[in-house]
Amino acid sequence: MKKSIFVSAMTLTLALATPVSSYAQDAPAASEPAAEEESLWSFSAGADLVSAYLWRGAFNAGASFQPSLGVACGPVSLGVWGSTDFSGESKEVDIALAFDKGGFNATLTDYFYPGAAPFFTWDKEETCHQLELSLAYNFGENTNVPISILWATMLGGDDLKEDGGRQFSSYFELGYTFPVKDIEVEIAAGFTPFDSFYQDGTDGFNMVNLSVKGSYEIKFNDKFSLPVFAQFVLNPNTEDAHMAFGFSF
């Protein structure tokens, strides 16, 4: 369940020039190039290779390949993200519609786990979907405080109580980012405020994620670099700890 989806900007530049007559000493200079025009539309494609798929304090799968594809128009984006482990037993396909502007992000995500039911099965007793709405704000976008907050709640799909009622599993996270030389360090603390699938048979409020992640960009030359990361995750609720390493291309 993903991470967030990365969308790169694509810029179209139009340069117009007017020829200068060589026969007139006082001929005007060539006209200035037209101002750069930036398209509202952008597209992206990429992939991550990770030693373990960790998400919100939980171990989801072992070594996995995670491709992504996205399109954006201004602050609105639509992306698809997937994960498949090397055994082929753990598969996931997520579709996300997001609005991102000025540090604020609102995302509606459909998490789908292929296997037990077809893609278009939405009966709550049979579906392999989970529908989530998340709201986030990054204070670092507009201030010098590199803190981010996230609230996410499951609104539909496979998220039921034992009696069959809707559970509305929710997750709240505080994040803090800071540089250490050339390494970007991210510290996150995640909580579930009430009974949810994030817990391991426990009830009420629980801390389910305490993680430290370091990201570094290996530069081979001016045109090619390789982003890599290492992450430590501790789940105080389940008393589990995990490590992961990965890179993007």
mmCIF file of C-alpha atoms in Angstrom:
data_model
loop_
_atom_site.group_PDB
_atom_site.id
_atom_site.type_symbol
_atom_site.label_atom_id
_atom_site.label_comp_id
_atom_site.label_asym_id
_atom_site.label_seq_id
_atom_site.Cartn_x
_atom_site.Cartn_y
_atom_site.Cartn_z
ATOM 1 C CA MET A 1 0.000 0.000 0.000
ATOM 2 C CA LYS A 2 2.036 2.472 -1.035
ATOM 3 C CA LYS A 3 3.802 4.888 -0.858
ATOM 4 C CA SER A 4 3.027 7.710 -2.486
ATOM 5 C CA ILE A 5 3.135 7.965 -6.434
ATOM 6 C CA PHE A 6 5.940 10.170 -8.013
ATOM 7 C CA VAL A 7 4.909 12.458 -11.016
ATOM 8 C CA SER A 8 7.722 14.257 -12.921
ATOM 9 C CA ALA A 9 7.233 17.637 -14.712
ATOM 10 C CA MET A 10 7.627 17.820 -18.490
ATOM 11 C CA THR A 11 8.341 21.235 -20.059
ATOM 12 C CA LEU A 12 7.777 22.299 -23.687
ATOM 13 C CA THR A 13 9.882 25.280 -24.860
ATOM 14 C CA LEU A 14 9.087 27.257 -28.007
ATOM 15 C CA ALA A 15 11.812 29.597 -29.297
ATOM 16 C CA LEU A 16 10.893 32.127 -31.962
ATOM 17 C CA ALA A 17 13.506 34.352 -33.637
ATOM 18 C CA THR A 18 13.153 37.077 -36.284
ATOM 19 C CA PRO A 19 16.007 37.284 -38.840
ATOM 20 C CA VAL A 20 18.031 40.522 -38.998
ATOM 21 C CA SER A 21 18.575 42.287 -42.312
ATOM 22 C CA SER A 22 22.299 42.566 -43.141
ATOM 23 C CA TYR A 23 21.651 45.603 -45.327
ATOM 24 C CA ALA A 24 20.471 48.012 -42.640
ATOM 25 C CA GLN A 25 22.997 49.278 -40.124
ATOM 26 C CA ASP A 26 20.239 50.347 -37.737
ATOM 27 C CA ALA A 27 18.121 47.239 -38.170
ATOM 28 C CA PRO A 28 16.448 46.136 -34.920
ATOM 29 C CA ALA A 29 17.967 43.258 -33.004
ATOM 30 C CA ALA A 30 16.444 39.819 -33.258
ATOM 31 C CA SER A 31 13.271 39.462 -31.277
ATOM 32 C CA GLU A 32 13.508 37.944 -27.814
ATOM 33 C CA PRO A 33 12.725 34.214 -27.577
ATOM 34 C CA ALA A 34 9.171 33.518 -26.631
ATOM 35 C CA ALA A 35 8.630 32.874 -22.958
ATOM 36 C CA GLU A 36 8.782 29.260 -21.929
ATOM 37 C CA GLU A 37 5.398 27.609 -21.841
ATOM 38 C CA GLU A 38 4.945 24.877 -19.256
ATOM 39 C CA SER A 39 2.309 22.276 -19.995
ATOM 40 C CA LEU A 40 -0.260 21.482 -17.332
ATOM 41 C CA TRP A 41 0.015 17.822 -18.286
ATOM 42 C CA SER A 42 2.832 15.590 -17.102
ATOM 43 C CA PHE A 43 3.544 11.864 -17.202
ATOM 44 C CA SER A 44 5.769 9.563 -15.186
ATOM 45 C CA ALA A 45 6.909 5.947 -15.096
ATOM 46 C CA GLY A 46 9.356 4.246 -12.774
ATOM 47 C CA ALA A 47 10.025 1.306 -10.506
ATOM 48 C CA ASP A 48 11.503 0.368 -7.142
ATOM 49 C CA LEU A 49 13.349 -2.797 -6.187
ATOM 50 C CA VAL A 50 13.140 -3.477 -2.438
ATOM 51 C CA SER A 51 14.514 -6.193 -0.160
ATOM 52 C CA ALA A 52 11.263 -6.168 1.839
ATOM 53 C CA TYR A 53 7.872 -4.529 1.359
ATOM 54 C CA LEU A 54 7.162 -2.677 4.614
ATOM 55 C CA TRP A 55 4.037 -0.551 5.048
ATOM 56 C CA ARG A 56 2.867 1.361 8.111
ATOM 57 C CA GLY A 57 4.781 -0.837 10.524
ATOM 58 C CA ALA A 58 3.808 -4.134 8.909
ATOM 59 C CA PHE A 59 5.803 -6.655 6.900
ATOM 60 C CA ASN A 60 3.771 -7.221 3.714
ATOM 61 C CA ALA A 61 6.168 -9.287 1.597
ATOM 62 C CA GLY A 62 9.785 -10.183 0.970
ATOM 63 C CA ALA A 63 11.939 -8.876 -1.876
ATOM 64 C CA SER A 64 9.590 -7.183 -4.349
ATOM 65 C CA PHE A 65 9.485 -5.314 -7.646
ATOM 66 C CA GLN A 66 7.254 -2.226 -7.546
ATOM 67 C CA PRO A 67 6.497 -0.379 -10.810
ATOM 68 C CA SER A 68 4.464 2.833 -11.071
ATOM 69 C CA LEU A 69 2.762 4.843 -13.801
ATOM 70 C CA GLY A 70 1.103 8.242 -13.494
ATOM 71 C CA VAL A 71 -0.449 11.191 -15.278
ATOM 72 C CA ALA A 72 -1.103 14.650 -13.822
ATOM 73 C CA CYS A 73 -2.872 17.828 -14.844
ATOM 74 C CA GLY A 74 -1.880 20.670 -12.572
ATOM 75 C CA PRO A 75 -2.457 19.642 -8.939
ATOM 76 C CA VAL A 76 -4.599 16.602 -9.868
ATOM 77 C CA SER A 77 -2.985 13.244 -10.598
ATOM 78 C CA LEU A 78 -4.035 9.688 -11.360
ATOM 79 C CA GLY A 79 -1.533 6.924 -10.711
ATOM 80 C CA VAL A 80 -1.174 3.160 -10.659
ATOM 81 C CA TRP A 81 1.309 1.397 -8.377
ATOM 82 C CA GLY A 82 1.987 -2.308 -8.092
ATOM 83 C CA SER A 83 4.027 -4.766 -6.061
ATOM 84 C CA THR A 84 4.946 -8.378 -6.766
ATOM 85 C CA ASP A 85 7.331 -10.416 -4.655
ATOM 86 C CA PHE A 86 9.813 -12.763 -6.327
ATOM 87 C CA SER A 87 7.862 -15.859 -5.307
ATOM 88 C CA GLY A 88 4.747 -14.509 -7.056
ATOM 89 C CA GLU A 89 2.630 -15.194 -3.981
ATOM 90 C CA SER A 90 2.160 -11.593 -2.853
ATOM 91 C CA LYS A 91 0.614 -9.248 -5.411
ATOM 92 C CA GLU A 92 -0.928 -5.795 -5.155
ATOM 93 C CA VAL A 93 -2.249 -3.176 -7.579
ATOM 94 C CA ASP A 94 -3.232 0.274 -6.279
ATOM 95 C CA ILE A 95 -5.050 3.025 -8.165
ATOM 96 C CA ALA A 96 -4.900 6.510 -6.630
ATOM 97 C CA LEU A 97 -6.583 9.816 -7.470
ATOM 98 C CA ALA A 98 -4.861 12.724 -5.719
ATOM 99 C CA PHE A 99 -4.987 16.478 -5.257
ATOM 100 C CA ASP A 100 -1.672 18.004 -4.175
ATOM 101 C CA LYS A 101 -1.059 21.721 -3.732
ATOM 102 C CA GLY A 102 0.732 24.006 -1.291
ATOM 103 C CA GLY A 103 1.769 21.173 0.997
ATOM 104 C CA PHE A 104 -1.785 19.773 1.247
ATOM 105 C CA ASN A 105 -2.593 16.363 -0.208
ATOM 106 C CA ALA A 106 -5.894 14.495 -0.461
ATOM 107 C CA THR A 107 -5.793 10.996 -1.970
ATOM 108 C CA LEU A 108 -8.468 8.396 -2.700
ATOM 109 C CA THR A 109 -6.792 5.009 -3.090
ATOM 110 C CA ASP A 110 -8.173 1.659 -4.214
ATOM 111 C CA TYR A 111 -5.939 -1.140 -2.892
ATOM 112 C CA PHE A 112 -6.485 -4.389 -4.800
ATOM 113 C CA TYR A 113 -4.980 -7.787 -3.933
ATOM 114 C CA PRO A 114 -5.332 -10.219 -6.864
ATOM 115 C CA GLY A 115 -6.217 -13.779 -6.042
ATOM 116 C CA ALA A 116 -9.331 -14.621 -4.067
ATOM 117 C CA ALA A 117 -11.838 -12.552 -6.084
ATOM 118 C CA PRO A 118 -12.001 -10.865 -9.542
ATOM 119 C CA PHE A 119 -11.198 -7.167 -9.898
ATOM 120 C CA PHE A 120 -14.822 -6.047 -10.341
ATOM 121 C CA THR A 121 -16.109 -7.867 -7.245
ATOM 122 C CA TRP A 122 -17.168 -5.264 -4.675
ATOM 123 C CA ASP A 123 -19.377 -7.316 -2.353
ATOM 124 C CA LYS A 124 -18.003 -6.587 1.114
ATOM 125 C CA GLU A 125 -17.943 -10.284 2.023
ATOM 126 C CA GLU A 126 -15.960 -11.320 -1.072
ATOM 127 C CA THR A 127 -14.024 -8.338 -2.396
ATOM 128 C CA CYS A 128 -10.233 -8.094 -2.527
ATOM 129 C CA HIS A 129 -10.400 -4.281 -2.568
ATOM 130 C CA GLN A 130 -9.910 -1.723 0.175
ATOM 131 C CA LEU A 131 -10.927 1.894 -0.454
ATOM 132 C CA GLU A 132 -9.101 4.563 1.556
ATOM 133 C CA LEU A 133 -9.259 8.356 1.871
ATOM 134 C CA SER A 134 -6.124 10.040 3.207
ATOM 135 C CA LEU A 135 -5.430 13.680 4.090
ATOM 136 C CA ALA A 136 -1.894 14.956 4.613
ATOM 137 C CA TYR A 137 -0.094 18.222 5.146
ATOM 138 C CA ASN A 138 3.619 18.945 4.843
ATOM 139 C CA PHE A 139 4.528 22.040 6.868
ATOM 140 C CA GLY A 140 7.941 22.113 5.199
ATOM 141 C CA GLU A 141 6.358 23.269 1.946
ATOM 142 C CA ASN A 142 5.543 26.696 3.362
ATOM 143 C CA THR A 143 7.642 27.005 6.533
ATOM 144 C CA ASN A 144 11.034 26.043 7.899
ATOM 145 C CA VAL A 145 9.449 23.301 10.020
ATOM 146 C CA PRO A 146 10.056 19.936 8.254
ATOM 147 C CA ILE A 147 7.088 18.165 9.856
ATOM 148 C CA SER A 148 4.325 16.281 8.060
ATOM 149 C CA ILE A 149 1.037 14.780 9.281
ATOM 150 C CA LEU A 150 -1.180 12.097 7.750
ATOM 151 C CA TRP A 151 -4.638 10.736 8.515
ATOM 152 C CA ALA A 152 -5.995 7.789 6.512
ATOM 153 C CA THR A 153 -9.317 5.950 6.892
ATOM 154 C CA MET A 154 -10.716 2.922 5.081
ATOM 155 C CA LEU A 155 -14.141 3.771 3.660
ATOM 156 C CA GLY A 156 -15.069 0.567 1.857
ATOM 157 C CA GLY A 157 -14.092 -2.891 0.744
ATOM 158 C CA ASP A 158 -12.495 -5.606 2.870
ATOM 159 C CA ASP A 159 -12.420 -3.822 6.229
ATOM 160 C CA LEU A 160 -15.031 -5.452 8.442
ATOM 161 C CA LYS A 161 -15.603 -6.145 12.117
ATOM 162 C CA GLU A 162 -16.272 -9.679 13.330
ATOM 163 C CA ASP A 163 -20.022 -8.970 13.229
ATOM 164 C CA GLY A 164 -19.767 -7.891 9.566
ATOM 165 C CA GLY A 165 -20.105 -4.163 10.197
ATOM 166 C CA ARG A 166 -17.831 -1.530 8.681
ATOM 167 C CA GLN A 167 -14.648 -1.042 10.748
ATOM 168 C CA PHE A 168 -13.285 2.222 9.290
ATOM 169 C CA SER A 169 -9.701 1.270 10.096
ATOM 170 C CA SER A 170 -7.666 4.462 10.523
ATOM 171 C CA TYR A 171 -4.002 5.387 10.704
ATOM 172 C CA PHE A 172 -2.380 8.597 11.933
ATOM 173 C CA GLU A 173 1.290 9.459 11.344
ATOM 174 C CA LEU A 174 3.716 12.218 12.300
ATOM 175 C CA GLY A 175 6.850 12.620 10.198
ATOM 176 C CA TYR A 176 10.048 14.635 10.603
ATOM 177 C CA THR A 177 12.667 15.054 7.863
ATOM 178 C CA PHE A 178 16.174 16.480 8.150
ATOM 179 C CA PRO A 179 19.486 16.246 6.263
ATOM 180 C CA VAL A 180 22.648 14.598 7.554
ATOM 181 C CA LYS A 181 25.339 15.643 5.075
ATOM 182 C CA ASP A 182 24.110 14.151 1.756
ATOM 183 C CA ILE A 183 21.582 11.791 3.361
ATOM 184 C CA GLU A 184 17.922 12.712 3.855
ATOM 185 C CA VAL A 185 16.665 11.199 7.103
ATOM 186 C CA GLU A 186 12.956 10.598 7.727
ATOM 187 C CA ILE A 187 11.585 9.681 11.154
ATOM 188 C CA ALA A 188 7.945 8.593 11.402
ATOM 189 C CA ALA A 189 5.636 7.564 14.235
ATOM 190 C CA GLY A 190 2.326 5.930 13.301
ATOM 191 C CA PHE A 191 -0.714 5.176 15.455
ATOM 192 C CA THR A 192 -4.094 3.541 15.077
ATOM 193 C CA PRO A 193 -6.622 5.523 17.174
ATOM 194 C CA PHE A 194 -9.132 2.689 17.644
ATOM 195 C CA ASP A 195 -9.783 -0.955 16.717
ATOM 196 C CA SER A 196 -8.511 -1.686 13.201
ATOM 197 C CA PHE A 197 -6.775 -4.259 11.022
ATOM 198 C CA TYR A 198 -3.438 -2.585 11.869
ATOM 199 C CA GLN A 199 -3.547 -4.233 15.297
ATOM 200 C CA ASP A 200 -2.614 -7.783 16.171
ATOM 201 C CA GLY A 201 -5.555 -8.835 18.294
ATOM 202 C CA THR A 202 -5.311 -5.774 20.541
ATOM 203 C CA ASP A 203 -7.939 -3.095 21.149
ATOM 204 C CA GLY A 204 -8.137 0.697 21.272
ATOM 205 C CA PHE A 205 -5.304 3.155 20.697
ATOM 206 C CA ASN A 206 -1.941 1.650 19.736
ATOM 207 C CA MET A 207 1.417 2.709 18.304
ATOM 208 C CA VAL A 208 1.994 0.497 15.271
ATOM 209 C CA ASN A 209 4.930 2.124 13.490
ATOM 210 C CA LEU A 210 8.209 3.728 14.510
ATOM 211 C CA SER A 211 10.598 4.011 11.578
ATOM 212 C CA VAL A 212 13.836 5.639 10.487
ATOM 213 C CA LYS A 213 14.672 5.919 6.792
ATOM 214 C CA GLY A 214 17.782 7.255 5.121
ATOM 215 C CA SER A 215 17.787 8.184 1.421
ATOM 216 C CA TYR A 216 20.844 8.924 -0.699
ATOM 217 C CA GLU A 217 21.390 9.637 -4.397
ATOM 218 C CA ILE A 218 24.393 7.955 -6.001
ATOM 219 C CA LYS A 219 25.552 10.161 -8.873
ATOM 220 C CA PHE A 220 27.394 8.382 -11.684
ATOM 221 C CA ASN A 221 27.574 11.433 -13.950
ATOM 222 C CA ASP A 222 25.645 14.625 -14.762
ATOM 223 C CA LYS A 223 22.915 12.671 -16.546
ATOM 224 C CA PHE A 224 22.471 9.544 -14.418
ATOM 225 C CA SER A 225 22.005 8.945 -10.711
ATOM 226 C CA LEU A 226 20.566 6.119 -8.608
ATOM 227 C CA PRO A 227 18.375 6.915 -5.551
ATOM 228 C CA VAL A 228 18.836 4.338 -2.769
ATOM 229 C CA PHE A 229 17.401 3.975 0.736
ATOM 230 C CA ALA A 230 17.713 1.927 3.906
ATOM 231 C CA GLN A 231 14.932 1.703 6.493
ATOM 232 C CA PHE A 232 14.463 0.353 10.013
ATOM 233 C CA VAL A 233 10.905 -0.290 11.208
ATOM 234 C CA LEU A 234 9.765 -1.155 14.724
ATOM 235 C CA ASN A 235 6.157 -2.055 15.498
ATOM 236 C CA PRO A 236 5.664 -1.530 19.262
ATOM 237 C CA ASN A 237 2.217 -3.137 19.119
ATOM 238 C CA THR A 238 3.373 -6.464 17.697
ATOM 239 C CA GLU A 239 6.949 -6.129 19.010
ATOM 240 C CA ASP A 240 8.287 -6.842 15.501
ATOM 241 C CA ALA A 241 11.308 -5.172 13.877
ATOM 242 C CA HIS A 242 12.304 -5.153 10.205
ATOM 243 C CA MET A 243 14.989 -3.745 7.906
ATOM 244 C CA ALA A 244 14.708 -2.957 4.204
ATOM 245 C CA PHE A 245 16.952 -1.680 1.438
ATOM 246 C CA GLY A 246 15.919 -0.521 -2.011
ATOM 247 C CA PHE A 247 16.620 1.646 -5.026
ATOM 248 C CA SER A 248 14.604 3.453 -7.693
ATOM 249 C CA PHE A 249 15.059 3.689 -11.447
#
